[in-house]
């Protein structure tokens, strides 16, 4: 059940300002287990819903959770599972058959269904003794792990580094080509967000996203509306290879670009300061009416443009780099991010420690190893000793109550100690290695600089016409200043005389103090 677009637009996006507590008609993420999240739109119902007397209910392997128990509580709260009343859920209405079929007491025919009774108010949920989940606010990191996959997803290790390299900051205008599942869109809008657009004309950060596939475009458009990002993310259904990046014929004036396309080199000619030379001009072919229109660049002319392409194959990287060099991009760089988690645990070593996670059941030193060998030898010696004839008891005569097993002192101490404080802290990497995601190609297109810009800079910062700075005077003037300074020192006496005067002054001060 998705919320209405108007209600979310009035309160803002839960990705940007979720507030201290959960709210109805808003997105929340249910943390079921590690790396297992479920997105839910919290709905406030007045009565029975889908056969549940408690209203809308989320069923998981860890129990059932009515929405009414998840609204108005602080984010991060642990929610206990509830005993839900299914009511009439799954039950079929019995209809009379044969001779019993006839008109009802109010005169309606038997085959006509009677109207259902009015709904009763929603039943208050009752918590069970087992099963719980946690409710978390939506963030781009958690949304990446729980979103419905429509294409390959850009994960957190990749997009966090990409946003850093393309200088995405509050107030930046960013172009994204290939919206896909929307993982990068949610992360980028948080990075450039500095307020919702207003009528005052102030510059606000915005994301211009483009998607070619119509079905993915419609689903992404619905998600943007449901998440309250409609004023911050402008999604366009277009083939950027041919249509470019203009919006209604106007330039978005972007300074950060991210291309998640199969052939990014085909979209690069549209990301130029000036109209690039086409193959038609080189071959002498006739230019079309589109080529004769004035060129409008989608880039901000007053800022450098920072670009990143996301390509899984090295052949794509080769063609992209060639196109970047031909179009004047500089500082071209390619890298691959290998993500690996590091876990910090306490390394506990000992023979008498309980078998638990992060416990190394082996001798911690030589003394403990020798003590264990002596115990084993003593036990073997005792078992191999012959028993006395009449005094020996058969194994069947031994009662379990006669056996007194005493745990070693070290075992007792280990059970009573605090395991979270024992052992030394060690860091271990993940046992499995993450597979390859994609190659990241970065490049910079310098800002537009013409003769007019050079003249304006020279007028603002003149060269050689300023005074009172190093280099403003010639060599003769500096020598004259130096001579005048030395003459003033001669009038004050020699350096040795001035030093002696200082010593005498200090001596008088010390005598006065004594």
Coordinates of C-alpha atoms in Angstrom, one line a residue, residues 10-450:
X10 CA 3.9 18.3 2.0
X11 CA 6.0 16.6 4.7
X12 CA 9.1 16.1 2.6
X13 CA 11.0 12.9 1.8
X14 CA 11.6 10.3 4.5
X15 CA 15.0 9.7 2.9
X16 CA 16.0 13.3 3.8
X17 CA 14.1 14.0 7.0
X18 CA 12.4 11.0 8.5
X19 CA 11.7 12.7 11.9
X20 CA 12.2 11.1 15.3
X21 CA 9.2 8.7 15.1
X22 CA 7.5 6.6 12.5
X23 CA 4.5 8.1 10.7
X24 CA 1.5 6.8 8.8
X25 CA 1.6 6.8 5.0
X26 CA 5.4 6.8 5.0
X27 CA 8.1 4.4 4.0
X28 CA 9.8 2.3 6.7
X29 CA 12.3 -0.6 6.5
X30 CA 11.8 -3.7 8.6
X31 CA 15.1 -5.3 9.7
X32 CA 14.4 -9.0 9.8
X33 CA 17.9 -10.4 10.0
X34 CA 21.4 -9.5 8.8
X35 CA 21.2 -8.3 5.2
X36 CA 17.5 -9.1 5.2
X37 CA 15.3 -5.9 4.9
X38 CA 11.7 -5.5 3.8
X39 CA 10.3 -2.1 2.7
X40 CA 6.8 -1.3 4.0
X41 CA 4.5 1.7 3.6
X42 CA 2.9 2.1 7.0
X43 CA -0.9 2.3 6.7
X44 CA -3.3 3.4 9.4
X45 CA -6.6 1.5 8.9
X46 CA -9.8 2.2 10.9
X47 CA -11.0 -1.4 10.8
X48 CA -10.5 -4.9 9.5
X49 CA -8.3 -5.3 6.4
X50 CA -7.9 -8.4 4.3
X51 CA -9.5 -10.5 7.0
X52 CA -7.2 -9.3 9.8
X53 CA -9.0 -7.7 12.8
X54 CA -5.9 -5.7 13.6
X55 CA -5.8 -4.0 10.2
X56 CA -2.9 -4.2 7.8
X57 CA -0.5 -7.0 8.9
X58 CA 3.0 -7.9 7.7
X59 CA 3.7 -11.6 7.9
X60 CA 7.3 -12.8 8.1
X61 CA 9.1 -16.0 9.2
X62 CA 9.6 -14.3 12.6
X63 CA 5.9 -13.6 13.2
X64 CA 3.1 -11.3 12.3
X65 CA 3.3 -7.5 12.8
X66 CA 0.3 -5.2 12.5
X67 CA 1.0 -1.7 11.1
X68 CA -0.8 -0.2 14.0
X69 CA 2.1 -1.5 16.3
X70 CA 4.7 0.2 14.1
X71 CA 3.3 3.8 13.9
X72 CA 4.3 6.5 16.3
X73 CA 7.3 4.8 17.8
X74 CA 11.0 5.9 17.7
X75 CA 13.1 4.7 14.8
X76 CA 15.2 1.7 15.7
X77 CA 12.6 0.3 18.2
X78 CA 12.5 -3.5 18.6
X79 CA 8.9 -4.7 17.8
X80 CA 7.6 -7.9 19.3
X81 CA 5.4 -10.2 17.1
X82 CA 1.7 -10.1 17.7
X83 CA -1.1 -12.6 18.0
X84 CA -3.3 -11.7 15.0
X85 CA -7.0 -12.5 14.8
X86 CA -7.6 -13.7 11.2
X87 CA -11.4 -13.3 11.7
X88 CA -13.1 -14.4 8.5
X89 CA -9.9 -14.7 6.6
X90 CA -9.9 -17.8 4.5
X91 CA -13.4 -18.9 5.4
X92 CA -16.0 -19.4 2.7
X93 CA -19.6 -18.4 3.2
X94 CA -22.0 -21.4 3.3
X95 CA -24.9 -21.0 0.9
X96 CA -28.1 -23.0 1.1
X97 CA -28.7 -25.5 -1.6
X98 CA -31.6 -27.5 -2.9
X99 CA -35.0 -27.2 -1.1
X100 CA -33.4 -25.0 1.6
X101 CA -32.7 -22.3 -0.9
X102 CA -35.4 -19.7 -0.8
X103 CA -36.0 -16.0 -0.2
X104 CA -34.4 -14.5 2.9
X105 CA -36.3 -12.9 5.7
X106 CA -36.0 -9.5 4.1
X107 CA -37.4 -10.7 0.8
X108 CA -34.2 -10.8 -1.2
X109 CA -33.6 -13.8 -3.5
X110 CA -31.4 -16.6 -2.1
X111 CA -28.7 -16.2 -4.9
X112 CA -28.2 -12.5 -4.1
X113 CA -25.4 -11.8 -1.6
X114 CA -26.5 -9.8 1.4
X115 CA -24.4 -6.7 2.2
X116 CA -21.6 -7.1 4.6
X117 CA -22.0 -5.7 8.1
X118 CA -20.2 -2.4 8.9
X119 CA -16.5 -2.8 9.9
X120 CA -15.7 -2.9 13.5
X121 CA -12.8 -0.8 14.8
X122 CA -9.3 -2.3 14.5
X123 CA -8.4 -4.7 17.2
X124 CA -5.6 -3.8 19.5
X125 CA -2.6 -6.2 18.8
X126 CA -1.4 -8.4 21.6
X127 CA 2.4 -9.2 21.7
X128 CA 3.6 -12.8 21.7
X129 CA 6.4 -14.3 23.8
X130 CA 8.8 -14.9 20.8
X131 CA 9.8 -13.2 17.6
X132 CA 10.9 -9.6 17.0
X133 CA 12.1 -7.2 14.3
X134 CA 13.5 -3.7 14.2
X135 CA 12.0 -0.8 12.3
X136 CA 14.6 1.5 10.6
X137 CA 14.3 4.8 8.8
X138 CA 14.9 4.7 5.0
X139 CA 18.4 5.6 3.9
X140 CA 20.1 5.2 0.5
X141 CA 22.3 2.5 2.0
X142 CA 19.4 0.4 3.4
X143 CA 17.3 1.1 0.3
X144 CA 20.1 -0.4 -1.9
X145 CA 19.8 -3.6 0.0
X146 CA 16.0 -3.8 0.0
X147 CA 14.9 -2.3 -3.4
X148 CA 13.3 -4.4 -6.1
X149 CA 16.1 -5.2 -8.6
X150 CA 15.2 -4.2 -12.2
X151 CA 18.8 -3.9 -13.5
X152 CA 22.3 -4.2 -12.1
X153 CA 22.5 -2.1 -8.9
X154 CA 25.2 0.4 -8.0
X155 CA 26.1 -0.6 -4.4
X156 CA 27.2 1.6 -1.6
X157 CA 31.0 1.1 -1.9
X158 CA 30.8 2.2 -5.5
X159 CA 28.4 5.1 -5.4
X160 CA 30.0 6.6 -2.2
X161 CA 33.4 6.9 -4.0
X162 CA 31.7 8.0 -7.2
X163 CA 29.9 10.9 -5.5
X164 CA 33.2 12.0 -3.9
X165 CA 35.1 12.0 -7.2
X166 CA 32.5 13.9 -9.2
X167 CA 32.3 16.6 -6.5
X168 CA 28.6 16.0 -5.6
X169 CA 27.8 18.4 -2.8
X170 CA 24.8 20.4 -1.6
X171 CA 23.6 22.6 -4.4
X172 CA 25.2 20.6 -7.2
X173 CA 23.3 19.9 -10.4
X174 CA 23.9 16.2 -11.4
X175 CA 23.1 14.3 -14.5
X176 CA 22.4 10.6 -14.3
X177 CA 22.0 8.5 -17.4
X178 CA 20.6 5.0 -16.8
X179 CA 18.3 5.3 -13.7
X180 CA 17.7 1.5 -13.6
X181 CA 16.6 0.4 -10.1
X182 CA 17.2 3.8 -8.6
X183 CA 20.0 3.0 -6.2
X184 CA 22.3 5.8 -7.4
X185 CA 19.4 8.2 -7.7
X186 CA 18.5 8.0 -4.0
X187 CA 22.2 8.4 -3.0
X188 CA 22.9 11.3 -5.3
X189 CA 19.8 13.3 -4.3
X190 CA 20.9 13.1 -0.7
X191 CA 24.4 14.3 -1.6
X192 CA 23.1 17.4 -3.6
X193 CA 20.1 18.3 -1.4
X194 CA 20.1 21.8 0.1
X195 CA 16.4 22.4 0.2
X196 CA 13.3 22.0 -2.0
X197 CA 12.9 24.3 -5.0
X198 CA 11.1 27.6 -4.2
X199 CA 9.9 30.7 -6.1
X200 CA 12.8 32.9 -4.9
X201 CA 15.0 31.6 -7.7
X202 CA 17.7 30.5 -5.3
X203 CA 20.1 27.8 -6.6
X204 CA 19.1 24.3 -5.3
X205 CA 20.7 21.0 -5.8
X206 CA 18.9 18.7 -8.3
X207 CA 19.3 15.4 -10.1
X208 CA 18.4 15.1 -13.8
X209 CA 17.9 11.4 -14.4
X210 CA 17.3 9.7 -17.8
X211 CA 15.9 6.2 -18.5
X212 CA 15.4 4.6 -22.0
X213 CA 13.4 1.5 -21.0
X214 CA 9.7 2.5 -20.7
X215 CA 8.7 -0.1 -18.1
X216 CA 11.6 0.8 -15.8
X217 CA 10.8 4.5 -16.4
X218 CA 7.2 4.1 -15.2
X219 CA 8.3 2.1 -12.1
X220 CA 11.0 4.6 -11.2
X221 CA 8.6 7.5 -11.7
X222 CA 6.2 5.9 -9.2
X223 CA 9.0 5.4 -6.6
X224 CA 10.1 9.0 -6.9
X225 CA 6.6 10.1 -6.2
X226 CA 6.0 7.7 -3.3
X227 CA 9.3 8.7 -1.7
X228 CA 8.7 12.5 -1.9
X229 CA 11.5 13.2 -4.3
X230 CA 9.5 14.6 -7.2
X231 CA 10.8 18.2 -6.8
X232 CA 14.5 17.0 -6.4
X233 CA 14.7 14.3 -9.1
X234 CA 13.5 15.1 -12.6
X235 CA 13.2 11.8 -14.5
X236 CA 13.0 11.9 -18.3
X237 CA 12.1 9.0 -20.7
X238 CA 14.7 9.4 -23.5
X239 CA 17.4 7.8 -25.5
X240 CA 20.4 10.0 -24.6
X241 CA 22.5 8.6 -27.4
X242 CA 20.3 10.5 -29.9
X243 CA 18.3 12.9 -27.7
X244 CA 21.0 14.4 -25.5
X245 CA 20.6 15.8 -22.1
X246 CA 18.6 19.0 -22.6
X247 CA 15.4 19.5 -20.7
X248 CA 12.6 21.1 -22.7
X249 CA 15.3 22.6 -24.9
X250 CA 17.1 24.3 -22.0
X251 CA 20.4 23.4 -20.4
X252 CA 20.3 21.9 -16.9
X253 CA 23.8 23.5 -16.3
X254 CA 25.2 20.4 -14.6
X255 CA 28.7 20.0 -13.2
X256 CA 28.6 16.3 -12.2
X257 CA 27.8 13.5 -14.6
X258 CA 27.3 9.8 -14.0
X259 CA 26.8 7.5 -17.0
X260 CA 25.6 3.9 -16.4
X261 CA 25.1 3.0 -20.0
X262 CA 26.1 0.1 -22.3
X263 CA 27.8 2.5 -24.7
X264 CA 28.8 5.7 -22.9
X265 CA 31.0 6.8 -25.7
X266 CA 27.9 7.4 -27.8
X267 CA 26.5 9.9 -25.3
X268 CA 29.7 11.8 -24.7
X269 CA 29.4 14.1 -27.8
X270 CA 26.3 15.6 -26.2
X271 CA 28.4 16.5 -23.1
X272 CA 30.6 19.2 -24.8
X273 CA 31.1 22.9 -24.4
X274 CA 30.8 23.4 -28.1
X275 CA 29.3 21.5 -31.0
X276 CA 31.7 18.5 -31.7
X277 CA 32.7 17.9 -35.3
X278 CA 30.6 15.1 -36.7
X279 CA 31.5 12.5 -39.3
X280 CA 29.2 14.3 -41.8
X281 CA 31.4 17.4 -41.8
X282 CA 34.6 15.4 -42.3
X283 CA 33.0 13.4 -45.2
X284 CA 31.6 16.5 -46.8
X285 CA 28.0 15.3 -46.4
X286 CA 25.1 17.8 -46.1
X287 CA 24.2 19.0 -42.7
X288 CA 20.7 18.5 -41.4
X289 CA 18.3 21.1 -39.9
X290 CA 19.2 19.8 -36.5
X291 CA 22.9 20.5 -37.1
X292 CA 22.1 24.1 -38.0
X293 CA 20.4 25.0 -34.7
X294 CA 22.5 26.9 -32.1
X295 CA 24.4 24.6 -29.8
X296 CA 23.2 24.4 -26.2
X297 CA 25.5 22.6 -23.8
X298 CA 24.0 20.8 -20.8
X299 CA 27.1 21.7 -18.7
X300 CA 27.6 24.7 -16.5
X301 CA 29.9 27.1 -18.4
X302 CA 31.3 28.6 -15.1
X303 CA 32.4 25.3 -13.5
X304 CA 34.5 22.3 -14.4
X305 CA 32.6 19.2 -15.3
X306 CA 33.4 15.9 -13.5
X307 CA 32.4 12.7 -15.2
X308 CA 32.2 9.0 -14.2
X309 CA 31.2 6.1 -16.3
X310 CA 30.2 2.6 -15.0
X311 CA 31.2 -0.2 -17.3
X312 CA 31.5 -3.9 -16.5
X313 CA 33.8 -4.8 -19.4
X314 CA 37.3 -3.6 -20.2
X315 CA 36.4 -3.2 -23.9
X316 CA 33.9 -0.6 -23.0
X317 CA 36.5 1.2 -21.0
X318 CA 38.9 1.3 -24.0
X319 CA 36.3 2.9 -26.3
X320 CA 35.2 5.3 -23.6
X321 CA 38.7 6.6 -22.9
X322 CA 39.4 7.1 -26.6
X323 CA 36.2 9.2 -27.0
X324 CA 37.1 11.2 -23.9
X325 CA 40.5 12.1 -25.3
X326 CA 39.1 13.0 -28.6
X327 CA 36.6 15.4 -27.0
X328 CA 39.1 17.2 -24.8
X329 CA 38.5 15.6 -21.4
X330 CA 41.6 15.6 -19.1
X331 CA 42.8 13.8 -16.0
X332 CA 41.3 10.5 -17.2
X333 CA 41.6 7.7 -14.6
X334 CA 40.2 4.2 -14.4
X335 CA 39.9 2.1 -11.3
X336 CA 38.0 -0.8 -9.7
X337 CA 36.7 -0.9 -6.1
X338 CA 37.1 -4.2 -4.2
X339 CA 34.8 -4.2 -1.2
X340 CA 35.8 -6.3 1.9
X341 CA 34.4 -6.1 5.4
X342 CA 36.6 -6.3 8.5
X343 CA 35.2 -7.8 11.6
X344 CA 36.7 -7.0 15.1
X345 CA 36.4 -9.8 17.6
X346 CA 38.1 -10.9 20.9
X347 CA 40.5 -13.8 20.3
X348 CA 40.2 -16.1 23.3
X349 CA 42.6 -19.0 23.5
X350 CA 42.5 -21.8 26.1
X351 CA 41.8 -25.6 26.4
X352 CA 39.2 -25.2 29.1
X353 CA 37.1 -22.5 27.5
X354 CA 33.6 -23.3 26.4
X355 CA 33.0 -24.0 22.7
X356 CA 31.7 -20.7 21.4
X357 CA 32.2 -18.4 18.5
X358 CA 35.7 -16.7 18.4
X359 CA 37.1 -19.2 20.8
X360 CA 40.3 -21.1 19.9
X361 CA 40.2 -24.3 21.9
X362 CA 44.0 -24.9 22.1
X363 CA 46.8 -24.5 24.6
X364 CA 47.5 -20.8 25.2
X365 CA 51.1 -21.5 26.4
X366 CA 53.6 -24.3 27.1
X367 CA 52.5 -24.8 30.8
X368 CA 48.9 -25.4 29.8
X369 CA 49.9 -27.8 27.1
X370 CA 52.2 -29.8 29.5
X371 CA 49.4 -29.8 32.2
X372 CA 47.0 -31.3 29.7
X373 CA 49.5 -34.0 28.7
X374 CA 50.1 -34.9 32.4
X375 CA 46.3 -35.2 32.9
X376 CA 46.0 -37.6 30.0
X377 CA 48.9 -39.7 31.2
X378 CA 47.5 -39.9 34.7
X379 CA 44.1 -41.0 33.4
X380 CA 45.7 -43.7 31.2
X381 CA 47.7 -44.9 34.2
X382 CA 44.7 -45.1 36.4
X383 CA 42.6 -46.9 33.8
X384 CA 45.3 -49.5 33.1
X385 CA 45.8 -50.4 36.9
X386 CA 44.3 -53.9 37.7
X387 CA 41.4 -54.0 40.0
X388 CA 41.2 -56.0 43.3
X389 CA 39.1 -59.1 43.0
X390 CA 36.4 -58.9 45.6
X391 CA 36.5 -55.2 46.1
X392 CA 36.1 -54.4 42.4
X393 CA 32.7 -53.5 41.3
X394 CA 31.1 -54.3 38.1
X395 CA 30.3 -51.5 35.8
X396 CA 26.6 -52.4 36.1
X397 CA 26.8 -51.9 39.9
X398 CA 28.1 -48.3 39.6
X399 CA 25.3 -45.8 40.4
X400 CA 25.3 -42.4 38.7
X401 CA 24.9 -40.7 42.1
X402 CA 28.3 -42.3 43.2
X403 CA 30.1 -40.4 40.4
X404 CA 31.4 -37.0 41.4
X405 CA 32.7 -35.1 38.5
X406 CA 34.5 -31.9 39.4
X407 CA 35.1 -29.4 36.7
X408 CA 38.6 -28.0 36.4
X409 CA 39.2 -24.6 38.1
X410 CA 40.0 -23.0 34.8
X411 CA 36.6 -24.1 33.3
X412 CA 34.7 -22.7 36.3
X413 CA 36.6 -19.5 36.0
X414 CA 35.9 -19.3 32.3
X415 CA 32.2 -19.8 32.8
X416 CA 32.0 -17.1 35.5
X417 CA 34.2 -14.6 33.6
X418 CA 32.9 -12.0 31.2
X419 CA 33.6 -13.3 27.7
X420 CA 33.2 -9.9 26.1
X421 CA 36.2 -8.6 28.1
X422 CA 38.5 -11.7 27.7
X423 CA 41.1 -12.1 25.0
X424 CA 42.8 -9.6 22.8
X425 CA 41.0 -7.6 20.1
X426 CA 41.8 -8.9 16.6
X427 CA 40.5 -7.9 13.1
X428 CA 39.6 -10.5 10.5
X429 CA 38.5 -10.0 7.0
X430 CA 35.6 -11.7 5.3
X431 CA 36.1 -15.3 4.3
X432 CA 34.6 -14.8 0.9
X433 CA 35.9 -12.4 -1.7
X434 CA 33.4 -10.1 -3.5
X435 CA 33.2 -10.5 -7.2
X436 CA 33.8 -7.9 -9.8
X437 CA 31.2 -5.1 -10.2
X438 CA 32.4 -2.6 -12.8
X439 CA 35.2 -0.4 -13.9
X440 CA 35.0 3.3 -13.0
X441 CA 36.3 5.8 -15.5
X442 CA 36.8 9.4 -14.2
X443 CA 37.5 12.5 -16.3
X444 CA 37.4 16.3 -16.0
X445 CA 36.3 18.8 -18.7
X446 CA 37.7 22.3 -17.8
X447 CA 35.4 25.3 -17.7
X448 CA 34.9 27.4 -20.7
X449 CA 37.6 30.1 -21.0
X450 CA 37.5 32.7 -23.8

